[in-house]
mmCIF file of C-alpha atoms in Angstrom:
data_model
loop_
_atom_site.group_PDB
_atom_site.id
_atom_site.type_symbol
_atom_site.label_atom_id
_atom_site.label_comp_id
_atom_site.label_asym_id
_atom_site.label_seq_id
_atom_site.Cartn_x
_atom_site.Cartn_y
_atom_site.Cartn_z
ATOM 1 C CA MET A 194 0.000 0.000 0.000
ATOM 2 C CA ARG A 195 2.898 2.353 0.653
ATOM 3 C CA GLN A 196 4.083 2.215 -2.964
ATOM 4 C CA GLU A 197 0.526 2.831 -4.171
ATOM 5 C CA PHE A 198 0.238 5.755 -1.748
ATOM 6 C CA ASP A 199 3.504 7.304 -2.927
ATOM 7 C CA ALA A 200 2.661 6.942 -6.614
ATOM 8 C CA SER A 201 -0.857 8.279 -6.118
ATOM 9 C CA LEU A 202 0.421 11.250 -4.141
ATOM 10 C CA VAL A 203 2.712 12.117 -7.054
ATOM 11 C CA ALA A 204 -0.103 11.677 -9.611
ATOM 12 C CA VAL A 205 -2.514 13.843 -7.614
ATOM 13 C CA ALA A 206 0.035 16.592 -6.992
ATOM 14 C CA ALA A 207 1.334 16.519 -10.583
ATOM 15 C CA SER A 208 -2.193 16.731 -12.014
ATOM 16 C CA ALA A 209 -3.062 19.699 -9.813
ATOM 17 C CA HIS A 210 0.231 21.426 -10.598
ATOM 18 C CA ALA A 211 -0.288 20.888 -14.326
ATOM 19 C CA LEU A 212 -3.709 22.568 -14.095
ATOM 20 C CA ASP A 213 -2.110 25.354 -12.091
ATOM 21 C CA ALA A 214 0.497 25.759 -14.832
ATOM 22 C CA LEU A 215 -2.235 25.914 -17.448
ATOM 23 C CA TYR A 216 -3.816 28.726 -15.426
ATOM 24 C CA GLY A 217 -0.436 30.427 -15.192
ATOM 25 C CA SER A 218 -0.139 30.395 -18.972
ATOM 26 C CA THR A 219 -3.397 32.305 -19.412
ATOM 27 C CA ALA A 220 -3.385 36.058 -19.817
ATOM 28 C CA VAL A 221 -6.081 36.818 -17.254
ATOM 29 C CA PRO A 222 -6.417 40.593 -16.905
ATOM 30 C CA GLN A 223 -5.032 42.001 -13.654
ATOM 31 C CA ALA A 224 -8.419 43.529 -12.801
ATOM 32 C CA GLN A 225 -9.943 40.036 -12.858
ATOM 33 C CA ARG A 226 -7.124 38.646 -10.698
ATOM 34 C CA ASP A 227 -7.644 41.517 -8.236
ATOM 35 C CA GLU A 228 -11.368 40.761 -8.080
ATOM 36 C CA TRP A 229 -10.663 37.108 -7.296
ATOM 37 C CA ALA A 230 -8.196 38.156 -4.604
ATOM 38 C CA GLY A 231 -10.774 40.499 -3.075
ATOM 39 C CA ARG A 232 -13.335 37.701 -2.961
ATOM 40 C CA ARG A 233 -10.717 35.258 -1.643
ATOM 41 C CA THR A 234 -11.465 32.894 -4.504
ATOM 42 C CA ARG A 235 -9.762 29.562 -3.945
ATOM 43 C CA ARG A 236 -7.067 28.508 -6.383
ATOM 44 C CA HIS A 237 -9.151 25.838 -8.104
ATOM 45 C CA GLY A 238 -11.908 28.415 -8.610
ATOM 46 C CA LYS A 239 -9.468 30.834 -10.217
ATOM 47 C CA ILE A 240 -8.256 28.118 -12.553
ATOM 48 C CA ARG A 241 -11.774 27.149 -13.639
ATOM 49 C CA GLU A 242 -12.797 30.776 -14.117
ATOM 50 C CA ALA A 243 -9.660 31.525 -16.132
ATOM 51 C CA LEU A 244 -10.307 28.538 -18.368
ATOM 52 C CA LYS A 245 -13.849 29.821 -18.967
ATOM 53 C CA LEU A 246 -12.402 33.100 -20.232
ATOM 54 C CA PHE A 247 -10.248 31.423 -22.875
ATOM 55 C CA PHE A 248 -11.999 28.148 -23.690
ATOM 56 C CA GLU A 249 -15.579 27.015 -24.253
ATOM 57 C CA THR A 250 -16.101 25.010 -21.073
ATOM 58 C CA GLY A 251 -19.858 25.396 -20.582
ATOM 59 C CA PRO A 252 -21.068 21.795 -20.604
ATOM 60 C CA VAL A 253 -18.312 20.562 -18.259
ATOM 61 C CA GLN A 254 -18.240 23.395 -15.714
ATOM 62 C CA THR A 255 -20.656 21.758 -13.271
ATOM 63 C CA GLN A 256 -18.621 18.557 -13.206
ATOM 64 C CA TRP A 257 -15.367 20.502 -12.999
ATOM 65 C CA VAL A 258 -16.507 22.322 -9.860
ATOM 66 C CA THR A 259 -16.687 19.029 -7.985
ATOM 67 C CA GLU A 260 -13.626 17.456 -9.572
ATOM 68 C CA PHE A 261 -11.339 20.483 -9.187
ATOM 69 C CA GLU A 262 -12.363 20.888 -5.547
ATOM 70 C CA TRP A 263 -11.662 17.198 -4.891
ATOM 71 C CA LEU A 264 -8.260 17.352 -6.612
ATOM 72 C CA PHE A 265 -7.077 20.565 -5.001
ATOM 73 C CA ASN A 266 -8.261 19.509 -1.552
ATOM 74 C CA LEU A 267 -6.114 16.370 -1.906
ATOM 75 C CA ARG A 268 -3.188 18.380 -3.230
ATOM 76 C CA ASP A 269 -3.511 20.889 -0.386
ATOM 77 C CA ALA A 270 -3.766 18.135 2.226
ATOM 78 C CA ALA A 271 -0.569 16.592 0.867
ATOM 79 C CA ALA A 272 1.254 19.915 0.761
ATOM 80 C CA HIS A 273 0.061 21.006 4.206
ATOM 81 C CA ALA A 274 -0.354 17.704 6.007
ATOM 82 C CA GLU A 275 -1.901 17.777 9.458
ATOM 83 C CA GLU A 276 -1.270 15.061 11.986
ATOM 84 C CA SER A 277 -4.425 14.015 13.761
ATOM 85 C CA PRO A 278 -5.882 10.661 14.716
ATOM 86 C CA ARG A 279 -8.507 9.388 12.276
ATOM 87 C CA GLN A 280 -10.611 6.258 12.121
ATOM 88 C CA THR A 281 -9.548 3.502 9.762
ATOM 89 C CA VAL A 282 -11.553 3.068 6.557
ATOM 90 C CA PRO A 283 -12.046 0.224 4.056
ATOM 91 C CA HIS A 284 -9.446 0.105 1.295
ATOM 92 C CA PRO A 285 -10.306 -1.230 -2.195
ATOM 93 C CA LEU A 286 -7.934 -4.148 -1.474
ATOM 94 C CA GLY A 287 -10.379 -5.373 1.172
ATOM 95 C CA THR A 288 -8.684 -4.309 4.380
ATOM 96 C CA ASN A 289 -9.137 -1.402 6.754
ATOM 97 C CA THR A 290 -6.363 1.151 6.783
ATOM 98 C CA ALA A 291 -5.536 4.759 7.507
ATOM 99 C CA PRO A 292 -7.708 7.138 5.439
ATOM 100 C CA GLN A 293 -4.758 8.564 3.534
ATOM 101 C CA PHE A 294 -4.093 5.138 1.983
ATOM 102 C CA VAL A 295 -7.583 5.337 0.458
ATOM 103 C CA GLU A 296 -7.427 9.051 -0.364
ATOM 104 C CA TYR A 297 -4.135 8.488 -2.223
ATOM 105 C CA SER A 298 -4.840 5.189 -3.955
ATOM 106 C CA MET A 299 -4.707 3.857 -7.490
ATOM 107 C CA GLU A 300 -8.312 4.999 -7.939
ATOM 108 C CA SER A 301 -7.416 8.545 -6.875
ATOM 109 C CA ALA A 302 -4.393 8.607 -9.163
ATOM 110 C CA ALA A 303 -6.527 7.491 -12.107
ATOM 111 C CA ARG A 304 -9.228 10.045 -11.276
ATOM 112 C CA ALA A 305 -6.655 12.859 -11.077
ATOM 113 C CA CYS A 306 -4.992 11.900 -14.364
ATOM 114 C CA ASP A 307 -8.351 11.415 -16.089
ATOM 115 C CA LEU A 308 -9.405 14.900 -14.965
ATOM 116 C CA LEU A 309 -6.193 16.505 -16.177
ATOM 117 C CA LEU A 310 -6.441 14.838 -19.575
ATOM 118 C CA ALA A 311 -10.131 15.731 -19.895
ATOM 119 C CA VAL A 312 -9.358 19.386 -19.143
ATOM 120 C CA LEU A 313 -6.485 19.478 -21.608
ATOM 121 C CA ARG A 314 -8.607 17.798 -24.277
ATOM 122 C CA ARG A 315 -11.565 20.150 -23.680
ATOM 123 C CA CYS A 316 -9.316 23.201 -23.895
ATOM 124 C CA SER A 317 -7.478 21.972 -26.959
ATOM 125 C CA ASP A 318 -10.718 21.193 -28.779
ATOM 126 C CA ASN A 319 -12.595 24.330 -27.712
ATOM 127 C CA PRO A 320 -10.495 27.503 -27.691
ATOM 128 C CA ARG A 321 -12.574 30.651 -27.886
ATOM 129 C CA PRO A 322 -12.186 32.033 -31.432
ATOM 130 C CA SER A 323 -12.134 35.533 -29.944
ATOM 131 C CA GLU A 324 -9.010 34.660 -27.917
ATOM 132 C CA PRO A 325 -5.930 34.425 -30.155
ATOM 133 C CA THR A 326 -3.760 33.197 -27.266
ATOM 134 C CA ALA A 327 -6.166 30.313 -26.654
ATOM 135 C CA MET A 328 -6.173 29.454 -30.349
ATOM 136 C CA ARG A 329 -2.365 29.428 -30.406
ATOM 137 C CA TRP A 330 -2.208 27.392 -27.179
ATOM 138 C CA ALA A 331 -4.585 24.756 -28.570
ATOM 139 C CA ALA A 332 -2.660 24.398 -31.819
ATOM 140 C CA ALA A 333 0.727 24.317 -30.120
ATOM 141 C CA HIS A 334 -0.209 21.756 -27.474
ATOM 142 C CA GLU A 335 -2.375 19.365 -29.474
ATOM 143 C CA PRO A 336 0.521 16.980 -30.301
ATOM 144 C CA GLU A 337 1.570 16.707 -26.645
ATOM 145 C CA ILE A 338 -2.024 16.126 -25.533
ATOM 146 C CA VAL A 339 -2.440 13.378 -28.122
ATOM 147 C CA ASP A 340 0.788 11.794 -26.896
ATOM 148 C CA LEU A 341 -0.318 11.964 -23.250
ATOM 149 C CA GLU A 342 -3.673 10.412 -24.120
ATOM 150 C CA ARG A 343 -1.981 7.624 -26.067
ATOM 151 C CA ARG A 344 0.437 6.889 -23.254
ATOM 152 C CA TRP A 345 -2.339 6.990 -20.646
ATOM 153 C CA THR A 346 -4.493 4.476 -22.498
ATOM 154 C CA GLN A 347 -1.497 2.152 -22.876
ATOM 155 C CA ALA A 348 -0.624 2.298 -19.171
#
């Protein structure tokens, strides 16, 4: 379980950081960033809102709210771990274990990677025509996204 935990922790953190990097590559106007700061918008909310500015994300936004929150809560818990006693929980392997061995499991790693690839695919396929930077991003990154998808399905 320890190896699964370690690998899942990396997959979860890497997926969240990749989405954060995607946000960092957007040219969100400073006024918008200031508004988010004033409202204390959480990081995953800023990322989703930025993606809405540059990509057509309408049909997936509702699902993304839940998935981004889940991913970034796991990433934050890993980055800012708190030590506190918790009850054991059932693990998919059929045993009870510490909750973190379920939170950072193969299933979590797959969910995080699936989310990242779905976001990249959605953005690549749906740049806003009114946003030249989004159009350029989609064209430039399509080959890498295809390669990631191919490698993920072969894993």
